[in-house]
Short mmCIF file of N, CA and C in Angstrom, two decimals:
data_model
loop_
_atom_site.label_atom_id
_atom_site.label_comp_id
_atom_site.label_asym_id
_atom_site.label_seq_id
_atom_site.Cartn_x
_atom_site.Cartn_y
_atom_site.Cartn_z
N VAL I 80 90.89 88.99 92.24
CA VAL I 80 91.56 88.37 93.37
C VAL I 80 91.56 89.36 94.52
N GLY I 81 91.14 88.91 95.67
CA GLY I 81 91.08 89.76 96.85
C GLY I 81 91.67 89.07 98.06
N THR I 82 91.72 89.78 99.16
CA THR I 82 92.23 89.23 100.41
C THR I 82 91.47 87.96 100.78
N GLY I 83 92.24 86.94 101.16
CA GLY I 83 91.64 85.68 101.56
C GLY I 83 91.59 84.63 100.47
N TYR I 84 91.78 85.06 99.20
CA TYR I 84 91.80 84.10 98.11
C TYR I 84 93.01 83.19 98.26
N LYS I 85 92.89 81.97 97.83
CA LYS I 85 94.00 81.00 97.88
C LYS I 85 94.58 80.87 96.47
N VAL I 86 95.90 80.92 96.40
CA VAL I 86 96.61 80.76 95.14
C VAL I 86 97.58 79.59 95.30
N THR I 87 97.49 78.62 94.38
CA THR I 87 98.38 77.47 94.43
C THR I 87 99.35 77.55 93.26
N ILE I 88 100.63 77.42 93.59
CA ILE I 88 101.69 77.42 92.57
C ILE I 88 102.32 76.03 92.57
N THR I 89 102.38 75.45 91.38
CA THR I 89 102.95 74.12 91.22
C THR I 89 104.17 74.19 90.33
N VAL I 90 105.27 73.66 90.83
CA VAL I 90 106.50 73.55 90.06
C VAL I 90 106.91 72.08 90.11
N GLY I 91 106.84 71.44 88.96
CA GLY I 91 107.15 70.01 88.92
C GLY I 91 106.17 69.23 89.77
N GLU I 92 106.69 68.53 90.75
CA GLU I 92 105.87 67.70 91.64
C GLU I 92 105.44 68.45 92.90
N GLU I 93 106.00 69.63 93.13
CA GLU I 93 105.77 70.34 94.38
C GLU I 93 104.75 71.47 94.19
N SER I 94 103.80 71.54 95.11
CA SER I 94 102.78 72.60 95.10
C SER I 94 102.80 73.35 96.42
N LYS I 95 102.61 74.65 96.34
CA LYS I 95 102.48 75.47 97.55
C LYS I 95 101.25 76.36 97.38
N THR I 96 100.50 76.50 98.47
CA THR I 96 99.31 77.33 98.46
C THR I 96 99.56 78.54 99.35
N PHE I 97 99.19 79.70 98.82
CA PHE I 97 99.37 80.96 99.54
C PHE I 97 98.02 81.65 99.66
N GLU I 98 97.87 82.41 100.75
CA GLU I 98 96.66 83.20 100.94
C GLU I 98 96.98 84.64 100.57
N VAL I 99 96.17 85.23 99.71
CA VAL I 99 96.38 86.58 99.21
C VAL I 99 96.02 87.60 100.29
N VAL I 100 96.89 88.62 100.43
CA VAL I 100 96.61 89.75 101.31
C VAL I 100 96.81 91.03 100.50
N ILE I 101 95.73 91.79 100.35
CA ILE I 101 95.80 93.10 99.70
C ILE I 101 95.51 94.12 100.79
N TYR I 102 96.52 94.89 101.15
CA TYR I 102 96.36 95.86 102.24
C TYR I 102 95.21 96.81 101.94
N GLY I 103 94.30 96.93 102.90
CA GLY I 103 93.13 97.78 102.77
C GLY I 103 91.88 97.05 102.32
N ASP I 104 92.04 95.92 101.65
CA ASP I 104 90.90 95.11 101.20
C ASP I 104 90.58 94.08 102.27
N ILE I 105 89.93 94.50 103.31
CA ILE I 105 89.69 93.63 104.46
C ILE I 105 88.60 92.61 104.17
N ASN I 106 87.56 92.98 103.42
CA ASN I 106 86.45 92.05 103.19
C ASN I 106 86.65 91.13 101.99
N GLY I 107 87.77 91.26 101.27
CA GLY I 107 88.11 90.32 100.23
C GLY I 107 87.39 90.49 98.91
N ASP I 108 86.81 91.67 98.66
CA ASP I 108 86.11 91.89 97.38
C ASP I 108 87.02 92.52 96.32
N SER I 109 88.30 92.63 96.60
CA SER I 109 89.34 93.19 95.73
C SER I 109 89.22 94.69 95.50
N GLU I 110 88.47 95.36 96.36
CA GLU I 110 88.36 96.82 96.32
C GLU I 110 88.52 97.35 97.74
N ILE I 111 88.95 98.61 97.84
CA ILE I 111 89.03 99.26 99.14
C ILE I 111 87.86 100.24 99.20
N THR I 112 86.90 99.92 100.07
CA THR I 112 85.66 100.70 100.14
C THR I 112 85.32 101.03 101.60
N VAL I 113 84.20 101.71 101.76
CA VAL I 113 83.74 102.07 103.10
C VAL I 113 83.45 100.81 103.94
N LEU I 114 83.13 99.70 103.31
CA LEU I 114 82.91 98.45 104.05
C LEU I 114 84.19 97.99 104.73
N ASP I 115 85.33 98.19 104.07
CA ASP I 115 86.62 97.86 104.67
C ASP I 115 86.92 98.81 105.82
N LEU I 116 86.60 100.07 105.64
CA LEU I 116 86.78 101.08 106.69
C LEU I 116 85.99 100.69 107.94
N LEU I 117 84.76 100.26 107.74
CA LEU I 117 83.91 99.85 108.87
C LEU I 117 84.47 98.63 109.59
N ARG I 118 85.05 97.70 108.84
CA ARG I 118 85.65 96.51 109.47
C ARG I 118 86.83 96.89 110.36
N VAL I 119 87.66 97.83 109.89
CA VAL I 119 88.79 98.30 110.71
C VAL I 119 88.26 98.98 111.96
N GLN I 120 87.26 99.83 111.79
CA GLN I 120 86.67 100.55 112.92
C GLN I 120 86.10 99.58 113.95
N LYS I 121 85.37 98.56 113.50
CA LYS I 121 84.79 97.58 114.42
C LYS I 121 85.86 96.80 115.17
N ASP I 122 86.99 96.53 114.50
CA ASP I 122 88.08 95.83 115.17
C ASP I 122 88.68 96.73 116.26
N ILE I 123 88.91 97.98 115.95
CA ILE I 123 89.48 98.93 116.91
C ILE I 123 88.56 99.07 118.13
N LEU I 124 87.26 99.14 117.88
CA LEU I 124 86.28 99.30 118.96
C LEU I 124 85.96 97.99 119.68
N ASP I 125 86.60 96.90 119.24
CA ASP I 125 86.41 95.57 119.84
C ASP I 125 84.98 95.05 119.68
N ILE I 126 84.33 95.46 118.60
CA ILE I 126 82.98 94.99 118.30
C ILE I 126 83.05 93.68 117.53
N SER I 127 84.00 93.60 116.60
CA SER I 127 84.18 92.41 115.77
C SER I 127 85.66 92.30 115.45
N ASN I 128 86.31 91.28 115.97
CA ASN I 128 87.76 91.18 115.81
C ASN I 128 88.14 90.46 114.52
N LEU I 129 89.12 91.01 113.84
CA LEU I 129 89.63 90.43 112.60
C LEU I 129 90.72 89.41 112.92
N SER I 130 90.88 88.44 112.03
CA SER I 130 91.94 87.46 112.21
C SER I 130 92.45 87.03 110.83
N GLY I 131 93.56 86.32 110.81
CA GLY I 131 94.11 85.77 109.59
C GLY I 131 94.45 86.83 108.55
N ALA I 132 94.11 86.52 107.30
CA ALA I 132 94.42 87.42 106.19
C ALA I 132 93.71 88.76 106.33
N GLN I 133 92.50 88.75 106.89
CA GLN I 133 91.76 90.00 107.06
C GLN I 133 92.48 90.93 108.05
N ALA I 134 93.03 90.37 109.12
CA ALA I 134 93.77 91.19 110.09
C ALA I 134 95.04 91.74 109.46
N LYS I 135 95.72 90.93 108.65
CA LYS I 135 96.92 91.41 107.96
C LYS I 135 96.57 92.53 106.99
N ALA I 136 95.46 92.38 106.27
CA ALA I 136 95.04 93.40 105.30
C ALA I 136 94.64 94.70 106.00
N ALA I 137 94.15 94.60 107.23
CA ALA I 137 93.74 95.79 107.98
C ALA I 137 94.93 96.54 108.56
N ASP I 138 96.06 95.86 108.73
CA ASP I 138 97.27 96.49 109.27
C ASP I 138 98.04 97.18 108.14
N VAL I 139 97.42 98.20 107.54
CA VAL I 139 98.02 98.86 106.38
C VAL I 139 99.29 99.63 106.73
N SER I 140 99.47 99.99 107.98
CA SER I 140 100.71 100.67 108.40
C SER I 140 101.84 99.67 108.60
N LYS I 141 101.50 98.39 108.61
CA LYS I 141 102.45 97.28 108.73
C LYS I 141 103.30 97.36 110.00
N ASP I 142 102.65 97.76 111.11
CA ASP I 142 103.36 97.86 112.39
C ASP I 142 102.98 96.74 113.35
N GLY I 143 102.20 95.76 112.88
CA GLY I 143 101.85 94.61 113.70
C GLY I 143 100.61 94.77 114.54
N LYS I 144 99.90 95.88 114.39
CA LYS I 144 98.65 96.07 115.14
C LYS I 144 97.67 96.88 114.31
N ILE I 145 96.40 96.72 114.60
CA ILE I 145 95.35 97.47 113.91
C ILE I 145 95.00 98.65 114.80
N SER I 146 95.18 99.86 114.26
CA SER I 146 95.00 101.07 115.08
C SER I 146 94.32 102.17 114.27
N ALA I 147 94.15 103.32 114.91
CA ALA I 147 93.55 104.49 114.27
C ALA I 147 94.37 104.92 113.05
N LEU I 148 95.67 104.68 113.07
CA LEU I 148 96.52 105.01 111.91
C LEU I 148 96.08 104.19 110.69
N ASP I 149 95.77 102.93 110.89
CA ASP I 149 95.29 102.09 109.79
C ASP I 149 93.93 102.59 109.28
N LEU I 150 93.07 102.95 110.20
CA LEU I 150 91.76 103.50 109.85
C LEU I 150 91.92 104.74 108.99
N LEU I 151 92.82 105.63 109.39
CA LEU I 151 93.08 106.86 108.66
C LEU I 151 93.63 106.57 107.26
N LYS I 152 94.53 105.61 107.15
CA LYS I 152 95.11 105.27 105.85
C LYS I 152 94.06 104.70 104.90
N VAL I 153 93.16 103.87 105.41
CA VAL I 153 92.08 103.33 104.58
C VAL I 153 91.16 104.46 104.14
N GLN I 154 90.85 105.35 105.05
CA GLN I 154 89.98 106.49 104.74
C GLN I 154 90.61 107.37 103.66
N LYS I 155 91.90 107.65 103.78
CA LYS I 155 92.60 108.48 102.79
C LYS I 155 92.63 107.81 101.42
N ASP I 156 92.75 106.49 101.40
CA ASP I 156 92.73 105.76 100.13
C ASP I 156 91.36 105.89 99.48
N ILE I 157 90.30 105.71 100.26
CA ILE I 157 88.94 105.81 99.74
C ILE I 157 88.68 107.20 99.18
N LEU I 158 89.15 108.23 99.88
CA LEU I 158 88.93 109.62 99.44
C LEU I 158 89.88 110.06 98.32
N GLY I 159 90.84 109.21 97.98
CA GLY I 159 91.76 109.54 96.91
C GLY I 159 92.88 110.49 97.32
N ILE I 160 93.09 110.64 98.62
CA ILE I 160 94.13 111.54 99.14
C ILE I 160 95.50 110.89 99.03
N SER I 161 95.59 109.63 99.42
CA SER I 161 96.85 108.88 99.27
C SER I 161 96.52 107.40 99.14
N GLU I 162 97.30 106.72 98.31
CA GLU I 162 97.05 105.32 98.01
C GLU I 162 97.82 104.42 98.99
N ILE I 163 97.19 103.33 99.39
CA ILE I 163 97.83 102.35 100.26
C ILE I 163 98.87 101.61 99.44
N LYS I 164 100.10 101.56 99.96
CA LYS I 164 101.17 100.85 99.28
C LYS I 164 101.10 99.38 99.64
N GLN I 165 101.20 98.54 98.62
CA GLN I 165 101.11 97.10 98.82
C GLN I 165 102.42 96.51 99.15
#
């Protein structure tokens, strides 16, 4: 399960669908890799803008914007320096 996956929970007659967001997993492959780092970088440089669940997953600092701090946190996770908290 990765960012962007849909999960439906049914209780009795009522169903609700949720979109999964895993902070740092921007491309939805359920891993945090250099491809996710590149997506954050492209968003910051205004080359390719993220939206929806991908934008939420890229905001690993959870401050409401995608910035160099998010890029740094993804990089540190990839290098094993510090893990992104979900």
